[in-house]
Every structure is written in structure tokens, then in C-alpha cells.
Coordinates of C-alpha atoms and ligand atoms in Angstrom, one line a residue:
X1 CA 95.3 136.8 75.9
X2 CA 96.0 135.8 79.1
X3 CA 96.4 132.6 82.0
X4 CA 94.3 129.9 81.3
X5 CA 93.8 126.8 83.5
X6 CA 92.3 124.2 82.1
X7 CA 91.4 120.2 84.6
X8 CA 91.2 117.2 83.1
X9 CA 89.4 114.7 85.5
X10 CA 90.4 110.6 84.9
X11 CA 88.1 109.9 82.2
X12 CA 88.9 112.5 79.9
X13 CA 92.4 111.2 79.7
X14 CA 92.0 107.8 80.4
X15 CA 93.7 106.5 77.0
X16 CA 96.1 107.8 74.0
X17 CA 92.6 108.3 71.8
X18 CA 91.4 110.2 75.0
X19 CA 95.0 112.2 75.7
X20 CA 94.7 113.2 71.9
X21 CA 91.1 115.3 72.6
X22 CA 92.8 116.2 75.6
X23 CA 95.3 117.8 73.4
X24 CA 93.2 119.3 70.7
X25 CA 91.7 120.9 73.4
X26 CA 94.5 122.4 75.2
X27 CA 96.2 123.8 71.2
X28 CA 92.8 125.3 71.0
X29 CA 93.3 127.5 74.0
X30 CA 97.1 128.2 73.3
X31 CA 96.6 129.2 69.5
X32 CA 94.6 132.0 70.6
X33 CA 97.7 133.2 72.2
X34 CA 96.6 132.3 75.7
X35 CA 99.1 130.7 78.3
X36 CA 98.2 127.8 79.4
X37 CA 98.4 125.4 82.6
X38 CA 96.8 122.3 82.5
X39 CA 96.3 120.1 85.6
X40 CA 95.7 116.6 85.5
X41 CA 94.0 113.3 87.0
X42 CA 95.3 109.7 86.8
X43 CA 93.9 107.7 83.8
X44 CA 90.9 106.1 84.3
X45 CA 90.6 104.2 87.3
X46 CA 94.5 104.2 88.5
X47 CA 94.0 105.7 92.2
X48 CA 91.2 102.8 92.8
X49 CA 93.5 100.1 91.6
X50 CA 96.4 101.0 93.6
X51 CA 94.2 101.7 96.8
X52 CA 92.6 98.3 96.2
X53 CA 95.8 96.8 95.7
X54 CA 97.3 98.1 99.1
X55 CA 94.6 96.8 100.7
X56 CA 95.4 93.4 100.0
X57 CA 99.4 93.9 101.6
X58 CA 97.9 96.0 104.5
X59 CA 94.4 96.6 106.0
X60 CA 96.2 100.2 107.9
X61 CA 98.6 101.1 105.4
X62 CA 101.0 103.8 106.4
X63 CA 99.6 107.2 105.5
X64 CA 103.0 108.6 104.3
X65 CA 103.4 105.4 102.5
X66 CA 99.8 105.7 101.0
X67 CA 100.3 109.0 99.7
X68 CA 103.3 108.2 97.8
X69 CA 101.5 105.6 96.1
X70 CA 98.4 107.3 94.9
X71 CA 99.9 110.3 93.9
X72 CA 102.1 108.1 91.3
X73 CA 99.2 107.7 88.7
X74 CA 99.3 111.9 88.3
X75 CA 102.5 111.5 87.4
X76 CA 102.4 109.1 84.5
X77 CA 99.7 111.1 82.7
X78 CA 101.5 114.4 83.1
X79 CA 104.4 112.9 81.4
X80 CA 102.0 111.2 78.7
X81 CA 100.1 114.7 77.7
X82 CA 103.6 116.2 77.5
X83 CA 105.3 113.9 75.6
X84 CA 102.2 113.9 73.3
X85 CA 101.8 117.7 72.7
X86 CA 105.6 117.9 71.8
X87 CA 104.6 115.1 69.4
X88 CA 101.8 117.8 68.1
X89 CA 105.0 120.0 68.0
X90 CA 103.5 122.0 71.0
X91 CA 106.3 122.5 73.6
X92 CA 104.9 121.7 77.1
X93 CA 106.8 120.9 80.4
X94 CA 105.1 118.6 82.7
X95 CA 106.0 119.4 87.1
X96 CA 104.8 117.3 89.6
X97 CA 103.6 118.9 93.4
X98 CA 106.6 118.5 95.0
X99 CA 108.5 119.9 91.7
X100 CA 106.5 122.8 91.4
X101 CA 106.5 122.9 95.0
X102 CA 102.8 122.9 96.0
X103 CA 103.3 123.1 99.8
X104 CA 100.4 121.6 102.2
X105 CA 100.3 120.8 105.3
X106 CA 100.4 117.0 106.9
X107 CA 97.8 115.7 106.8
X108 CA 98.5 112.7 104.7
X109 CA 95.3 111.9 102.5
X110 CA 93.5 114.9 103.1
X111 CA 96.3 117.4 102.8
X112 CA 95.3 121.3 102.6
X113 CA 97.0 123.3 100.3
X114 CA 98.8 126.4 102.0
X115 CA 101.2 127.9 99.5
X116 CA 102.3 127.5 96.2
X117 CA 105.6 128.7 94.4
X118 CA 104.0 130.1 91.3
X119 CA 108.3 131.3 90.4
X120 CA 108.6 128.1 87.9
X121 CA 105.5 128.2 86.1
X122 CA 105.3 131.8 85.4
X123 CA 109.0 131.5 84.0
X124 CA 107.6 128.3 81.5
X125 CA 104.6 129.8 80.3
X126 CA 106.9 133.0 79.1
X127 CA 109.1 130.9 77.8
X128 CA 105.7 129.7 75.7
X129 CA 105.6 126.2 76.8
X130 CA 102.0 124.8 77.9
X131 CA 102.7 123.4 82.0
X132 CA 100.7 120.2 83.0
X133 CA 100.6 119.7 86.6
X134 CA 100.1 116.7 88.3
X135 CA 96.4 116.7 90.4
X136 CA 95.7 115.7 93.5
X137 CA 99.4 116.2 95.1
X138 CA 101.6 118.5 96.9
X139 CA 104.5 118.3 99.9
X140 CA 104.7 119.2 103.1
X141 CA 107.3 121.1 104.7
X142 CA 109.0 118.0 105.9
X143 CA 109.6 117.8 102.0
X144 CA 107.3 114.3 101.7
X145 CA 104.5 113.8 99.3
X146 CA 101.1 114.9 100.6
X147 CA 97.7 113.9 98.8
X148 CA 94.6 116.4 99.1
X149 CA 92.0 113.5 99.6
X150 CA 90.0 111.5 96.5
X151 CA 88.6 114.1 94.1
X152 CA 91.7 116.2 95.0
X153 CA 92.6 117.3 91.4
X154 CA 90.2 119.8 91.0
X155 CA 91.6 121.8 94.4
X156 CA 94.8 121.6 92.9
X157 CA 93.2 123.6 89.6
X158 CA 91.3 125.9 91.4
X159 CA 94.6 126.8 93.8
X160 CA 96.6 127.5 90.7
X161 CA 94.2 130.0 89.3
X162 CA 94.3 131.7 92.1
X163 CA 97.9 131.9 92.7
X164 CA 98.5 132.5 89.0
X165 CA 95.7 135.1 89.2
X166 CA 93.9 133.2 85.5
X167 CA 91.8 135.1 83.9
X168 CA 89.7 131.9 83.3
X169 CA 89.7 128.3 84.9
X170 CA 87.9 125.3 83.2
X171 CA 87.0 121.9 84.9
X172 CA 86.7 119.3 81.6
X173 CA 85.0 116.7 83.0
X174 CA 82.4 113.4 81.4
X175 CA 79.2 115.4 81.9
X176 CA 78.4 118.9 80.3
X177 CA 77.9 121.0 83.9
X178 CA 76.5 120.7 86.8
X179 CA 72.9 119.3 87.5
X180 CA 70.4 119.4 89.7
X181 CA 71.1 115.5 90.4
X182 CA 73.6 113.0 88.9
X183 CA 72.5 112.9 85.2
X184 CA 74.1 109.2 85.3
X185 CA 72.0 108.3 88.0
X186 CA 68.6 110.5 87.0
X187 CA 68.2 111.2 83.3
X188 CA 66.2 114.0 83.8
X189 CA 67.8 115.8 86.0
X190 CA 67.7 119.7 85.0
X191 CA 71.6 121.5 84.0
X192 CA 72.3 124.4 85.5
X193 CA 73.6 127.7 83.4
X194 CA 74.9 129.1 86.4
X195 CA 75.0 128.0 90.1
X196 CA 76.0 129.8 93.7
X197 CA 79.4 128.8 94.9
X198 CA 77.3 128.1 98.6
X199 CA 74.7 125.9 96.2
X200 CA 77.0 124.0 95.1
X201 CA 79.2 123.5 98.3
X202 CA 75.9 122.0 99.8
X203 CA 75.6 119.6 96.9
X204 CA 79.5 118.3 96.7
X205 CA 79.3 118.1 101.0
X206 CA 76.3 116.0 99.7
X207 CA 78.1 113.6 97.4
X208 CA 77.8 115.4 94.6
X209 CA 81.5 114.6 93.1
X210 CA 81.1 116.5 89.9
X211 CA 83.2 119.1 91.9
X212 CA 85.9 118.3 94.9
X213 CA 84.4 120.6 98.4
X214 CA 87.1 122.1 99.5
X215 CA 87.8 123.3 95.5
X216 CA 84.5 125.4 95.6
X217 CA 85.2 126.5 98.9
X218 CA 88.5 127.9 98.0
X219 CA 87.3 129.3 94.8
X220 CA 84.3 131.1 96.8
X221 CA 86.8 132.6 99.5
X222 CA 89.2 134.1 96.2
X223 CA 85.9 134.9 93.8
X224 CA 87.0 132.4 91.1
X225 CA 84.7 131.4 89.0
X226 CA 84.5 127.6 88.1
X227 CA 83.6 126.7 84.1
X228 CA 82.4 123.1 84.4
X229 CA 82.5 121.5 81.0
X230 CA 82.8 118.1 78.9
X231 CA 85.5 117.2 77.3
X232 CA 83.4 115.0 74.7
X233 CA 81.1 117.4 73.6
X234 CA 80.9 120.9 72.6
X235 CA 78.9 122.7 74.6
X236 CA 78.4 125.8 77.2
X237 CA 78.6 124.0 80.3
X238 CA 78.1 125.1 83.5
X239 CA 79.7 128.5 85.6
X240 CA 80.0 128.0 89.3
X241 CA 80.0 131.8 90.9
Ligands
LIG1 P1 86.5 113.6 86.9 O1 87.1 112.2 86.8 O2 86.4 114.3 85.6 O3 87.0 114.4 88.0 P2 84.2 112.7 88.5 O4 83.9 111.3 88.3 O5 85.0 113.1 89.7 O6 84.9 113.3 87.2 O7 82.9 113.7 88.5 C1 82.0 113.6 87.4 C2 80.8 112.7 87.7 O8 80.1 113.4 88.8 C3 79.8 112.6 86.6 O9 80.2 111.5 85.8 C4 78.5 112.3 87.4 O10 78.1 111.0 87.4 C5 78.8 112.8 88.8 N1 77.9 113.7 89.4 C6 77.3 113.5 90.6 N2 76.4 114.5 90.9 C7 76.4 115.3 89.8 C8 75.7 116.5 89.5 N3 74.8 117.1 90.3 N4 75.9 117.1 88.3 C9 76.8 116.6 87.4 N5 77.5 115.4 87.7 C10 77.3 114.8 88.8
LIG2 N1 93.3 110.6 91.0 C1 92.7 111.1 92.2 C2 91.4 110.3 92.6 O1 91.0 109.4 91.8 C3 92.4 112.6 92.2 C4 91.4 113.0 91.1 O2 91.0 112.2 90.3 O3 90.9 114.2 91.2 O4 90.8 110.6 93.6
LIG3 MG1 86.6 114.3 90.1

């Protein structure tokens, strides 16, 4: 028994039939008597719709104005998954950054996470109640909504096992682990059992987006080890350490 945070990236809850797996995969982890936190993307391809959409009002939008767009999709799944697992008759409670707070600083779009007030959760999960946090945003000390650049949702996971010291934090994503190359891209590229928290650095600085940067960075610096995993198929998956 103990904290358990478990990432879903867009794709994994990109509909109701997807939220559902999403579910039965979260009831797994809190029948063993774990508590759990889960953080979560926007559905499917949300942030690029709205990003493409405010490129068609402004070619330089307003970065505080940006941010509180993108961050909304976050917000509609959190509520989805919890309104869903109380339908499984699972009580969950769903925050968003600001909420929890997740403070950053201001730097609108690529914001860095600096602190965040753990008080809230810690109260929920011994109340029982599964959390879901919303991704990819936080607020600055000017109290406005900060994003933590595209990608961002799995920094926000990897901060909250740290701050909630969790005993084990698992990115769900569409592939089963991390590769040698993009298995969408090369079929026979070669999965990795384990890889080096500086290996895999160099590949996400490369483009590798199966894993946000500055999320392996910060799990290097705390010695957090990263279980990447699908969502759609059981298997072992791939530790980051
Ligand atoms: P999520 O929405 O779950 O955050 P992402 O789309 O951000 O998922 O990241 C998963 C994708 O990363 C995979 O679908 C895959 O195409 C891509 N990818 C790129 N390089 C790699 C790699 N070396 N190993 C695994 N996946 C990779
Ligand atoms: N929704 C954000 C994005 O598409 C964050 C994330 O998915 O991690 O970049
Ligand atoms: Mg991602």
C-alpha cells in the first residue's frame, strides 16, 4: 500500500470507451488498497484544435490569453474521469493547477514548476477518494494560469510523485515503453527494459516525445523512477532510472 501516480497522455482518454479502460485501470490500482493520483491530458487532439483555432483570430496571440485557453481541454477530462469513476461507484475528486495550487513561475507556455501545495491531496486521498489532476497546468504567483509547454502533462506527473513522495509513478501512454526509435515511424525499432534517465534526456531533447524533457530531468534530479507503459495492452513496459 501506498501513493500511486498514475498519467494518462491524450490518446488513452480520448473518448467515453477510452475513459472506461482508463478507469479499469485506475480501480485496479486502488483495490489493492493503494492511494491513488491520477493526472491527465486533454482528449485526443483538443490542445491542437484550439491552438489552430487561435491562430485563425491572431497570428501573436497573447501569451496569458494562450495559456488560458489550452489549459481548458485538462479540465474537461478531469471532470469526465471523475464523474465516470463515481458512476463505477469509486469516489474521486477531480482539482485543476490553480485549485490544487501548482505554483510556476511566468513564463506563459513554457512555465516551470516551482512548488506545489501537496495540503489538499494528501487530505482527499485519506479521505479514500482517487484525485485526478489536470496536466499540463499550474499558476503563477500573480494567481493566472500558467502552461508548462506541449507535452507538459507528464512534468506535471512526475512533480507530484515527488512532492507526494509515491512509492511508484506510471506514464500510460499508446506505445508499450520506450524504444530505440519511434516504433510508429520504424517497426523495428528495439524496446528498451530499462533506460538511463541522461539516455533518455538526450532522446526526448531529440524529439523523442514519448516522454516530456524537462519531466526526466526533474525525475533524474529527485531519483524517481519513470514506468512507461500502454494503456491498451498488458504488458511490462519500460522503467526510466
Ligand atoms: P501521450 O499523448 O500519451 O502523452 P505522446 O504522443 O506524447 O503520448 O507520446 C507517445 C508517442 O511518442 C508514441 O505514439 C510514439 O509515436 C512517439 N515516440 C517517439 N519516439 C519514441 C520512442 N523512442 N519510443 C516510444 N515512443 C516514441
Ligand atoms: N494537452 C497538452 C498537449 O497536447 C499537454 C499534454 O498532452 O501533455 O501538449
Ligand atoms: Mg505526451
Amino acid at each position: 500500500m501506498g501513493i500511486i501516480v498514475q498519467k494518462f497522455g491524450g490518446s488513452s482518454v480520448a473518448d467515453n470507451e477510452r475513459l472506461l479502460n482508463v478507469c479499469k485501470h485506475i480501480i485496479n490500482e486502488y483495490n489493492k488498497n493503494n492511494k491513488v493520483v491520477v493526472v491527465v491530458s486533454a482528449q485526443g487532439k483538443t490542445t491542437d484544435k484550439l491552438v489552430s483555432e487561435e491562430s485563425q483570430i491572431s497570428k501573436n496571440p497573447d501569451k496569458r490569453e494562450h495559456d488560458v485557453l489550452v489549459s481548458t481541454g485538462e479540465q474537461i477530462t478531469i471532470a469526465k474521469l471523475a464523474i465516470y469513476l463515481k458512476e463505477l461507484g469509486y469516489d474521486a475528486i477531480s482539482y485543476t493547477g490553480w485549485q490544487i495550487p501548482i505554483v510556476t513561475d511566468d513564463i506563459y507556455g513554457n512555465a516551470n514548476i516551482i512548488d506545489i501545495k501537496t495540503d489538499k491531496i494528501l487530505q482527499q486521498l485519506e479521505n479514500n477518494k482517487i484525485v485526478v489532476v489536470a496536466g499540463f497546468q499550474g499558476v503563477n504567483k500573480e494567481g493566472d494560469i500558467t502552461t508548462l509547454g506541449r507535452g507538459g502533462s507528464d512534468t506535471t506527473a512526475v512533480a507530484l510523485a515527488c512532492y507526494l513522495n509515491a512509492d511508484k509513478l506510471y506514464i500510460y501512454t499508446d506505445v508499450d515503453g520506450v524504444y530505440s526509435e519511434d516504433p510508429n515511424v520504424n517497426p523495428n525499432a528495439i524496446k528498451y527494459e530499462t533506460i538511463s534517465y541522461d539516455k533518455m534526456i538526450q532522446m526526448a531533447k531529440s524529439g523523442a516525445k514519448v516522454l516530456h524533457t524537462k519531466c526526466v530531468e526533474m525525475a533524474k534530479e529527485n531519483n524517481v523512477p519513470i514506468i512507461v507503459k500502454s494503456t491498451f495492452v498488458e504488458n511490462e513496459g519500460t522503467t526510466v532510472q
